[in-house]
mmCIF file of C-alpha atoms in Angstrom:
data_model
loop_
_atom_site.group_PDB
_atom_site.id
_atom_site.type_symbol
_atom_site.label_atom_id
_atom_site.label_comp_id
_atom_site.label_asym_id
_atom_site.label_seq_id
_atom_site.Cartn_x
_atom_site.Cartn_y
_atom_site.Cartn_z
ATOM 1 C CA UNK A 1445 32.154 1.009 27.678
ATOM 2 C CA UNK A 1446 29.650 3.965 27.216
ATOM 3 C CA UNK A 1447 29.094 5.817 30.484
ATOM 4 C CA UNK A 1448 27.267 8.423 31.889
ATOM 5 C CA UNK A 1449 29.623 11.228 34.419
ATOM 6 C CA UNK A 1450 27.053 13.355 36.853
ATOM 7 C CA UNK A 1451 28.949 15.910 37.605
ATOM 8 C CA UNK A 1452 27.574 18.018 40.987
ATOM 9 C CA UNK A 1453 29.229 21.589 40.354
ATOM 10 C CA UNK A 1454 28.521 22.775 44.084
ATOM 11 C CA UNK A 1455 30.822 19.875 45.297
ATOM 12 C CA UNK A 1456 32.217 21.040 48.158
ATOM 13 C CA UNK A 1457 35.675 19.317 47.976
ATOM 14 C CA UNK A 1458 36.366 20.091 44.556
ATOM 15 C CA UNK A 1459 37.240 22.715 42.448
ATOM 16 C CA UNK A 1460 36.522 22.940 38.565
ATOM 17 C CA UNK A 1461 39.913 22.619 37.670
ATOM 18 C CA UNK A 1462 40.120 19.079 39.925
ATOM 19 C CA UNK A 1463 36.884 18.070 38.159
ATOM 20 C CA UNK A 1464 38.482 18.769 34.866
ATOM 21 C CA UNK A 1465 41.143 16.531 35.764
ATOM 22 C CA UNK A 1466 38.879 13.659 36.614
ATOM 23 C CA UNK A 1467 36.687 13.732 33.777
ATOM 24 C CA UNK A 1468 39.932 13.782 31.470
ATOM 25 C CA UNK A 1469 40.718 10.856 33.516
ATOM 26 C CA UNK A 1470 38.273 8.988 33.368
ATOM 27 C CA UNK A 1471 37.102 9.800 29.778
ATOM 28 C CA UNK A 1472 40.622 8.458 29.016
ATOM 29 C CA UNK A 1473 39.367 5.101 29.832
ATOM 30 C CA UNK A 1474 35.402 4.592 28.381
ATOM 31 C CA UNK A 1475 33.241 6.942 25.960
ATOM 32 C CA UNK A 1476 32.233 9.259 28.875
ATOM 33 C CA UNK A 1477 29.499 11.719 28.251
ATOM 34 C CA UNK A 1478 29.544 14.426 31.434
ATOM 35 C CA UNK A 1479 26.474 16.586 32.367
ATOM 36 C CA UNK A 1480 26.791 19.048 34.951
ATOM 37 C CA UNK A 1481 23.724 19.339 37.146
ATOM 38 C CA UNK A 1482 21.678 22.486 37.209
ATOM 39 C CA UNK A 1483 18.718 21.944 39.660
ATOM 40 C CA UNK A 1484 17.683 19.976 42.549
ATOM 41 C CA UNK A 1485 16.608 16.800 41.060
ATOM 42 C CA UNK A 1486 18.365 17.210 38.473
ATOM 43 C CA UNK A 1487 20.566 14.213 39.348
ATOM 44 C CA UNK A 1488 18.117 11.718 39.657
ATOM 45 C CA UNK A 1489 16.846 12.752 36.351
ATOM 46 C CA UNK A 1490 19.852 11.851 34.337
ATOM 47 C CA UNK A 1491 19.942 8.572 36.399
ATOM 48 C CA UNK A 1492 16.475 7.523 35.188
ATOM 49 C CA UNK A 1493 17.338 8.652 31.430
ATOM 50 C CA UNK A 1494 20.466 6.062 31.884
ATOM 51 C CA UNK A 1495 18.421 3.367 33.606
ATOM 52 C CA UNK A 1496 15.958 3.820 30.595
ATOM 53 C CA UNK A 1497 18.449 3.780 27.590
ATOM 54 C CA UNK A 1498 19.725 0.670 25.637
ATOM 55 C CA UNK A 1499 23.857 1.389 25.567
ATOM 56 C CA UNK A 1500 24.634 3.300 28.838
ATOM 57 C CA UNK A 1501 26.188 0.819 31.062
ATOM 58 C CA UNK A 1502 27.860 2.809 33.935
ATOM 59 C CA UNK A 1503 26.891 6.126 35.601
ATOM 60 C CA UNK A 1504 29.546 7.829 37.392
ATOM 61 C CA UNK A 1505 28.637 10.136 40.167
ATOM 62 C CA UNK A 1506 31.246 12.929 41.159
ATOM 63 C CA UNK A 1507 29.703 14.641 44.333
ATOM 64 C CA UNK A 1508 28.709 13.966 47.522
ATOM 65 C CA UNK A 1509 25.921 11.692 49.408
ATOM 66 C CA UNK A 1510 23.219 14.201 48.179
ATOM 67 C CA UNK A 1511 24.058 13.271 44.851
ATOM 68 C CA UNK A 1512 25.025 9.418 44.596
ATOM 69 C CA UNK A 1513 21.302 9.508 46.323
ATOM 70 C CA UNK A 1514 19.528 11.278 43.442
ATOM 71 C CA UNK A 1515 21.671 9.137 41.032
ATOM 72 C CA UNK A 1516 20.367 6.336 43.003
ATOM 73 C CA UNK A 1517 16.598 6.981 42.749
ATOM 74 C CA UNK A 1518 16.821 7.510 38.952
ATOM 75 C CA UNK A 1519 18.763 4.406 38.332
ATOM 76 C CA UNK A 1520 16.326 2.236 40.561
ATOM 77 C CA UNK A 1521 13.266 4.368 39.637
ATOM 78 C CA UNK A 1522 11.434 1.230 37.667
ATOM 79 C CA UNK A 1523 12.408 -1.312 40.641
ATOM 80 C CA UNK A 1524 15.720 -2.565 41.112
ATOM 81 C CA UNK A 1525 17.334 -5.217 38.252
ATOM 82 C CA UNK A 1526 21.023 -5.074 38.635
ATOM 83 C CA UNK A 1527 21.732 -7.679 35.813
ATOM 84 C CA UNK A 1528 19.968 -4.949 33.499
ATOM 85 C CA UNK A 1529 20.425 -1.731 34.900
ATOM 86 C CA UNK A 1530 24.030 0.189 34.817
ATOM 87 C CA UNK A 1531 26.148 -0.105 37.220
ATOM 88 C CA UNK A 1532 26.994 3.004 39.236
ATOM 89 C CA UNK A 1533 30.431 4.455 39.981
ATOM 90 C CA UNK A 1534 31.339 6.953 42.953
ATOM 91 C CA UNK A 1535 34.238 9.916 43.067
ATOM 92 C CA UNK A 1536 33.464 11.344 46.561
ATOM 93 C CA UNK A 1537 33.373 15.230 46.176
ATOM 94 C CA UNK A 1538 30.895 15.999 49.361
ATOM 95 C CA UNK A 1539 31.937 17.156 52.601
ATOM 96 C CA UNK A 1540 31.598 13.626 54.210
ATOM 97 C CA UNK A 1541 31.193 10.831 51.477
ATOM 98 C CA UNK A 1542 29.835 7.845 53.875
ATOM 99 C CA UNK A 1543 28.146 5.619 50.825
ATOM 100 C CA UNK A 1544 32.018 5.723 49.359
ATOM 101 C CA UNK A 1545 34.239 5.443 52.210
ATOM 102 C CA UNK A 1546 31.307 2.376 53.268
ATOM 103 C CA UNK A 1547 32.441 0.935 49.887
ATOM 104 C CA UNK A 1548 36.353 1.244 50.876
ATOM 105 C CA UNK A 1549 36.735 3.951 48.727
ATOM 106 C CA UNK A 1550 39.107 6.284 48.964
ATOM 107 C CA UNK A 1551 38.092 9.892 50.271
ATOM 108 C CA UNK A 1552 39.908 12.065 47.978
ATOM 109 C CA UNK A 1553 38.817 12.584 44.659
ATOM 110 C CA UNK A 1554 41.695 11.769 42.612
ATOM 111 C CA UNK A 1555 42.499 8.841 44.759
ATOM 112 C CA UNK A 1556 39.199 7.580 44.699
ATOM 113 C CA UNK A 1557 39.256 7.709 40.284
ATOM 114 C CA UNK A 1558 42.660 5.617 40.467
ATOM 115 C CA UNK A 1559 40.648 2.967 42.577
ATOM 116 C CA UNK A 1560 37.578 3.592 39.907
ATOM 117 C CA UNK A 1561 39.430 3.042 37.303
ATOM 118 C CA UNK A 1562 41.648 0.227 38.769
ATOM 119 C CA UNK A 1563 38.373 -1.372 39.404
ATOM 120 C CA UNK A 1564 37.016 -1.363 35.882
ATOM 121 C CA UNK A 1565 40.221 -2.943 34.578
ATOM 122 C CA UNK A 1566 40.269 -5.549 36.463
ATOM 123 C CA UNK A 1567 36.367 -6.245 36.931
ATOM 124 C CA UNK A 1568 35.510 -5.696 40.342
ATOM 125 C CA UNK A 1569 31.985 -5.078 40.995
ATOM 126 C CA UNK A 1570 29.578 -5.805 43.838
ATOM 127 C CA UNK A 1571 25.938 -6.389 44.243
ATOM 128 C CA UNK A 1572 24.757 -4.019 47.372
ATOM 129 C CA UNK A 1573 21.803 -3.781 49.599
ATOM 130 C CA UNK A 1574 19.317 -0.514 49.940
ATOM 131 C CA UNK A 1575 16.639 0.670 51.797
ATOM 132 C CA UNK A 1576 13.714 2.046 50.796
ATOM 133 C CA UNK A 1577 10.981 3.945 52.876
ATOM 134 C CA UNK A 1578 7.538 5.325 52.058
ATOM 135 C CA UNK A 1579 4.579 6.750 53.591
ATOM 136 C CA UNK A 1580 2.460 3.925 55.159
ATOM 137 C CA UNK A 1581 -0.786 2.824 53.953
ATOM 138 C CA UNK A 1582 -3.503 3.952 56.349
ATOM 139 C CA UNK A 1583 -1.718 6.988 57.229
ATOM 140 C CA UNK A 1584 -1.666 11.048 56.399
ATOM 141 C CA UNK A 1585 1.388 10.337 54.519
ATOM 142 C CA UNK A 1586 0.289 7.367 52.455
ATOM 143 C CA UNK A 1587 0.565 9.355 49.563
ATOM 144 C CA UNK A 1588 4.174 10.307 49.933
ATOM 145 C CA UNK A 1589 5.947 8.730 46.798
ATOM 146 C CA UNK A 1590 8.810 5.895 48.479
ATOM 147 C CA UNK A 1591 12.182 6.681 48.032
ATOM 148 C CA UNK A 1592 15.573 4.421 47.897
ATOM 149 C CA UNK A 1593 18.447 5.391 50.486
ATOM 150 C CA UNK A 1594 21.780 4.139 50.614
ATOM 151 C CA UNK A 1595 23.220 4.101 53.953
ATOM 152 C CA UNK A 1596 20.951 5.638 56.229
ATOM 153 C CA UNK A 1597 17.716 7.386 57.376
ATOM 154 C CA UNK A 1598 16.514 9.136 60.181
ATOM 155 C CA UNK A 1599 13.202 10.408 62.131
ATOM 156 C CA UNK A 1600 12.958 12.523 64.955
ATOM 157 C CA UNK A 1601 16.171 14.136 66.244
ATOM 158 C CA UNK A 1602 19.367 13.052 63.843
ATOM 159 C CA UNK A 1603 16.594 14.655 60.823
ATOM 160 C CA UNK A 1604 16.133 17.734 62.713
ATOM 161 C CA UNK A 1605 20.038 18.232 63.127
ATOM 162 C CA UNK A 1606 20.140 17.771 59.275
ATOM 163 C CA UNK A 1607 17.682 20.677 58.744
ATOM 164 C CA UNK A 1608 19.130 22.918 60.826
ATOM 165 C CA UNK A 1609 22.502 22.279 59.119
ATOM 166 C CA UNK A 1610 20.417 22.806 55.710
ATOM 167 C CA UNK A 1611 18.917 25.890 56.577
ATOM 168 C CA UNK A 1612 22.758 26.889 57.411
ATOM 169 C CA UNK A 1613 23.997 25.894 53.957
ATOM 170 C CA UNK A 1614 20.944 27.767 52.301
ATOM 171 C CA UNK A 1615 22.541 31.060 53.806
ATOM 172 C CA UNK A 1616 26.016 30.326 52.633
ATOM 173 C CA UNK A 1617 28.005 28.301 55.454
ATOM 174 C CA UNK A 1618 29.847 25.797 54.861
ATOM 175 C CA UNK A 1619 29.018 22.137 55.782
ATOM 176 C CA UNK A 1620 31.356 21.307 57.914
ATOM 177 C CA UNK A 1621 31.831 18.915 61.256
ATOM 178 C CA UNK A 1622 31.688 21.598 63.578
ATOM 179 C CA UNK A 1623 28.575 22.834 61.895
ATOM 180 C CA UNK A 1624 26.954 19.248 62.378
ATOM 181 C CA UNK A 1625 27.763 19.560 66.161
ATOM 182 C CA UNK A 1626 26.615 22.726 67.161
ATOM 183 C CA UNK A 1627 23.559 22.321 65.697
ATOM 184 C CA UNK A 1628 23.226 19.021 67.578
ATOM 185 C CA UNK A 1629 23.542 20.942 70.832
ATOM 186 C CA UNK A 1630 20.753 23.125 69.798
ATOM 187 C CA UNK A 1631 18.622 20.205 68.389
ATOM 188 C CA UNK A 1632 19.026 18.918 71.519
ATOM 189 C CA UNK A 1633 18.056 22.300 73.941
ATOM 190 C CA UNK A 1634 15.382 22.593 71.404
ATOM 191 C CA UNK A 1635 13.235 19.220 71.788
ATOM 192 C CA UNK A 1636 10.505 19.278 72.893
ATOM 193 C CA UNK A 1637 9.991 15.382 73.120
ATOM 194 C CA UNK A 1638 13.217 14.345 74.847
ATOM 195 C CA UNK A 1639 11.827 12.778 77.822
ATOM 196 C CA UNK A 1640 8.894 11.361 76.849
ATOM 197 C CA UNK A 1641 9.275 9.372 73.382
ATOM 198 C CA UNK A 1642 6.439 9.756 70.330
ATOM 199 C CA UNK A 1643 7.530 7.154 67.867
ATOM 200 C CA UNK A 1644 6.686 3.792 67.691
ATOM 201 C CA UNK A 1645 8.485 0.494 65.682
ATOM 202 C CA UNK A 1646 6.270 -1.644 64.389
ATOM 203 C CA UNK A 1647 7.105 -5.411 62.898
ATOM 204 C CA UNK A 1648 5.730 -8.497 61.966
ATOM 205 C CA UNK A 1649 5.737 -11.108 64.462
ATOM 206 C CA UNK A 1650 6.906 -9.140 67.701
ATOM 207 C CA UNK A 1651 5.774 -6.124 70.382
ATOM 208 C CA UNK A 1652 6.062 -3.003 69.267
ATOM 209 C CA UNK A 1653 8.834 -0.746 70.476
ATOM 210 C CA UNK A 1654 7.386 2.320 72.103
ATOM 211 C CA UNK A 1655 8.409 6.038 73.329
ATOM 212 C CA UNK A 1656 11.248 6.153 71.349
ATOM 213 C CA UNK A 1657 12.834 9.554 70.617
ATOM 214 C CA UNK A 1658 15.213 8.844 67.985
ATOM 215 C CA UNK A 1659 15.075 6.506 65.677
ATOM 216 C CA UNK A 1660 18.590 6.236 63.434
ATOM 217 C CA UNK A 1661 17.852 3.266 60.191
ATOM 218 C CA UNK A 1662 21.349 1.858 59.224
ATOM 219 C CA UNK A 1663 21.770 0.277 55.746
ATOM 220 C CA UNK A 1664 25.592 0.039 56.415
ATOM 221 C CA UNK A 1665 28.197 0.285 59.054
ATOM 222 C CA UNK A 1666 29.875 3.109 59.968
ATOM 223 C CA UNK A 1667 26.838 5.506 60.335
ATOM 224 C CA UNK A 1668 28.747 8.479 59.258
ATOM 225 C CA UNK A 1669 32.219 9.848 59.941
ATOM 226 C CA UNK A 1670 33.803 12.932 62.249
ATOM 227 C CA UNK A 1671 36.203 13.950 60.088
ATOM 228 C CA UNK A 1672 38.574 10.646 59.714
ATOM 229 C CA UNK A 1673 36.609 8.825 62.408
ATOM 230 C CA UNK A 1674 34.189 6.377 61.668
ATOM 231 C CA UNK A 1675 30.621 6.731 64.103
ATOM 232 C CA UNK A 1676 28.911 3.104 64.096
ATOM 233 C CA UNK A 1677 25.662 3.594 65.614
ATOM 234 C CA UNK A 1678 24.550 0.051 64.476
ATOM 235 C CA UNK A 1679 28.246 -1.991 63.964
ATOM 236 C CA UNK A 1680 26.843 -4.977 62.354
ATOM 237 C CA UNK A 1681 24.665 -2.840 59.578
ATOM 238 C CA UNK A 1682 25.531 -4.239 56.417
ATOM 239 C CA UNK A 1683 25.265 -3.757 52.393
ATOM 240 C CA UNK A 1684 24.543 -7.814 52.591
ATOM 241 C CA UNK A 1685 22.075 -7.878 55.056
ATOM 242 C CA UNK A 1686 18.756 -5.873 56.161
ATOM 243 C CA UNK A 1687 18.304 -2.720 58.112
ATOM 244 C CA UNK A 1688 19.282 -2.114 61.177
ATOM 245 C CA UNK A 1689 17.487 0.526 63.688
ATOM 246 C CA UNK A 1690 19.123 2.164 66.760
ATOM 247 C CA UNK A 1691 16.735 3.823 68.855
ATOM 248 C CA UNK A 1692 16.501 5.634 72.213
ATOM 249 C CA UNK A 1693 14.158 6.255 74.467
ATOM 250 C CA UNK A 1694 15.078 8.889 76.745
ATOM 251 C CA UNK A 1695 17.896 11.725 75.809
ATOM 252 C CA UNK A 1696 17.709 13.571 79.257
ATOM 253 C CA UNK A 1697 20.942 15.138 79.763
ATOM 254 C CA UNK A 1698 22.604 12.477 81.545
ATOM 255 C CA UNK A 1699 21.395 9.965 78.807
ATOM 256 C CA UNK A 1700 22.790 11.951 76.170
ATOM 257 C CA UNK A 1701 26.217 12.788 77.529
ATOM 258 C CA UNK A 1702 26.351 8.969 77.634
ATOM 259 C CA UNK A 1703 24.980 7.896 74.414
ATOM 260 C CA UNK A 1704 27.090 10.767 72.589
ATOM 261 C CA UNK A 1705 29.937 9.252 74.341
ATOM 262 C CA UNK A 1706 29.301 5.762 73.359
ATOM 263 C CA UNK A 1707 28.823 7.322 69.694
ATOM 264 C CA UNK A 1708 32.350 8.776 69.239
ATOM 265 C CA UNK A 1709 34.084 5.817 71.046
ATOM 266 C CA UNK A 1710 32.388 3.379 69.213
ATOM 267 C CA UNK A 1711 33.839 0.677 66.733
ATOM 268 C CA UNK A 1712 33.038 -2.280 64.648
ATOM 269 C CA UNK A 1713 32.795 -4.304 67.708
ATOM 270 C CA UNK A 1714 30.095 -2.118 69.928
ATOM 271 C CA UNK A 1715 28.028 0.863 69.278
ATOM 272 C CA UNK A 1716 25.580 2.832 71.687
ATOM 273 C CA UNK A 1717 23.948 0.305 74.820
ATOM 274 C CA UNK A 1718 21.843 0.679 77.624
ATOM 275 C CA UNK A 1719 19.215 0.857 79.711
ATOM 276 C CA UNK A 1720 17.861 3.225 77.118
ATOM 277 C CA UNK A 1721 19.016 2.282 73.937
ATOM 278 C CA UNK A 1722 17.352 -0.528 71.569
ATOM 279 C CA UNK A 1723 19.526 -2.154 68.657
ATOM 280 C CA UNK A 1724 17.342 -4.035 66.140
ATOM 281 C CA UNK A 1725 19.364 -5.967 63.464
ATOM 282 C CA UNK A 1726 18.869 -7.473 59.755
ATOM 283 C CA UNK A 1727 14.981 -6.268 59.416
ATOM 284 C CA UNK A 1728 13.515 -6.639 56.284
ATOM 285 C CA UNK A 1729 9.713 -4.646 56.878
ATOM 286 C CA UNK A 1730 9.110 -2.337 59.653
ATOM 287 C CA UNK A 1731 7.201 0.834 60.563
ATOM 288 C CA UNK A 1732 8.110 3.918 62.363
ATOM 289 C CA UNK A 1733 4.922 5.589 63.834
ATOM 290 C CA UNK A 1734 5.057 8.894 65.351
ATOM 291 C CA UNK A 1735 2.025 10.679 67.625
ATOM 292 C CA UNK A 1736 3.297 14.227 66.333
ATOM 293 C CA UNK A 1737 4.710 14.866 63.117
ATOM 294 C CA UNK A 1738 8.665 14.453 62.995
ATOM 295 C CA UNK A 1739 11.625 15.347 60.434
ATOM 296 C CA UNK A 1740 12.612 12.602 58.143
ATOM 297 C CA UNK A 1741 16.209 12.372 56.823
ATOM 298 C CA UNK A 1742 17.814 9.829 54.372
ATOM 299 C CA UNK A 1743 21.327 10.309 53.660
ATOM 300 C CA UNK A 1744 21.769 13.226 55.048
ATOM 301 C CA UNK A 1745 18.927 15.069 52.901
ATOM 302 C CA UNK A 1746 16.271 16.594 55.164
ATOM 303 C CA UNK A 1747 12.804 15.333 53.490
ATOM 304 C CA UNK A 1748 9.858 17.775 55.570
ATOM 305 C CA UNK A 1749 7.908 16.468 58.485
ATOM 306 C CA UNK A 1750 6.229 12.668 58.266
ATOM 307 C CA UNK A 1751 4.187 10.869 61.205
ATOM 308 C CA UNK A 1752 4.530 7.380 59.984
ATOM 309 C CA UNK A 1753 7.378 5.609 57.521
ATOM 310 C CA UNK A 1754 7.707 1.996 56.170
ATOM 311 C CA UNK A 1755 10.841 0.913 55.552
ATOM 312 C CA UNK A 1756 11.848 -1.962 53.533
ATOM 313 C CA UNK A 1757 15.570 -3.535 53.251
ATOM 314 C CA UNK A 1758 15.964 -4.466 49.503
ATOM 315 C CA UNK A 1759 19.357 -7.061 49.573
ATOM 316 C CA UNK A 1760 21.082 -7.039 45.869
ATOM 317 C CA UNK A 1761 19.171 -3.951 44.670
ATOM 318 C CA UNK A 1762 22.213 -1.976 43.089
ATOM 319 C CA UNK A 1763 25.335 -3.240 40.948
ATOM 320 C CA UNK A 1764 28.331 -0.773 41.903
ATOM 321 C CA UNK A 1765 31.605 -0.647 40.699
ATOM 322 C CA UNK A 1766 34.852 -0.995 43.661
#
């Protein structure tokens, strides 16, 4: 087997001399070419040059969510065909890994090439689900090229955390839990649009759901992990089904304290309910509308402000190794 290794040097969970040790590993096992990315983008690049050659049949991406994502969009950049197009492998090296650990991969690095290679011996594959949003016809941001996401998206106030977390990691700090928390709290003392919801969901063949202020899109289930713990703000998201959308229309103090609870108690069983909160499941087409613009997020990558998104759920769109 020929395959292509993206290797993300800023990794934050791995050193060079760990990612030596996995590419010996895995080169041990298939003709393994390994490129080492040197610019944003730069990912999805070699993805598209793999989807687009005649003997590459696996890319292997060794980073975290920001990467499998770029790997993701280069693979699937001329539609999805996962009969034709190479499979794609994942060694989590991120701070939080949710598209791996979703797959029942293990977290740590060298753990997670055992499985890999485990897998490839013994021919265990999968055919996943994906979502894919763009800027709706009609609108300001019709022209905005559609990207593919693999686990989830986000407009209003889970994509403004992300930012602020961004803006963070441009200066040098780590990304780290704590990080994602505190910047939460001042998401949260920061918007302005808590109360009074701007974004709309749109669907075919049912009433709009209005005012919301957050709007989470769940490919799979958990949403994203504490640490160890697994978050499931939509439990019965799935890689087999649709998109699911958890939204809330009011984060008032009281509303949040219980919502955040809800979050960090929640299992495969229940996620966030109430008065406030609106669970949509298995969607295949649907709009998010905002009146003001709003950040946009998909897996975890902060994408700029957007005022209206179509989403799409794409079932077997990606062939990936587990």
């Amino acid at each position: 087997m020929r395959a292509l290794l993206v290797v993300n040097p800023a990794a934050t969970t791995t050193s060079a001399r760990t990612r030596d040790v996995l590419i010996h590993a895995l080169a041990s096992e298939m003709k393994l070419e390994a490129v080492t990315t040197e610019y944003r983008g730069h990912a999805r690049d070699l993805g598209r040059q793999a989807a687009e050659s005649k003997d590459i049949e696996l890319v292997v991406a060794l980073g975290g969510d920001g990467t499998v994502n770029e790997v993701v969009n280069g693979l699937l950049h001329g539609g999805p065909d996962p009969d034709r197009l190479p499979g794609l492998a994942v060694v989590p090296g991120g701070s939080t890994n949710v598209f791996a650990r979703a797959l029942g991969l293990p977290n740590e690095p060298v753990e997670a090439t055992g499985a890999l290679l485990d897998a490839l011996r013994e021919g265990r594959q999968r055919t996943v689900g994906l979502g894919l949003a763009a800027g709706t016809q009609g609108s300001e941001d019709e022209g905005v090229p559609a990207r593919w996401f693999t686990f989830n998206a986000g407009l209003g106030f889970d994509a403004g955390v992300v930012g602020r977390v961004e803006q963070h990691r441009e200066r040098g700090r780590r990304s780290t839990h704590s990080l994602y928390l505190r910047q939460a709290m001042r998401q949260f003392f920061g918007e302005t649009h808590r109360r009074h919801g701007t974004i709309t969901l749109e669907r075919p063949d049912a009433d709009p759901v209005t005012e919301l202020v957050l709007s989470i899109v769940c490919n799979t289930s958990p949403w994203t992990y504490l640490g160890n713990r697994p978050v499931y703000a939509s439990p019965k998201a799935s890689f087999d089904t649709g998109l699911d959308v958890l939204g809330l229309s009011r984060m008032s103090t009281t509303a949040v304290a219980r919502y955040g609870t809800q979050l960090l108690t929640s299992s495969p069983e229940r996620g966030p309910h109430g008065k406030h909160a609106v669970s949509l499941h298995d969607l295949t087409d649907f709009t998010l509308h905002s009146k003001v613009p709003l950040p946009l997020q998909m897996d975890g990558d902060h994408l700029g402000l957007r005022t209206s998104v179509t989403f799409t759920g794409v079932r077997r769109a990606l062939r990936v190794i587990v």
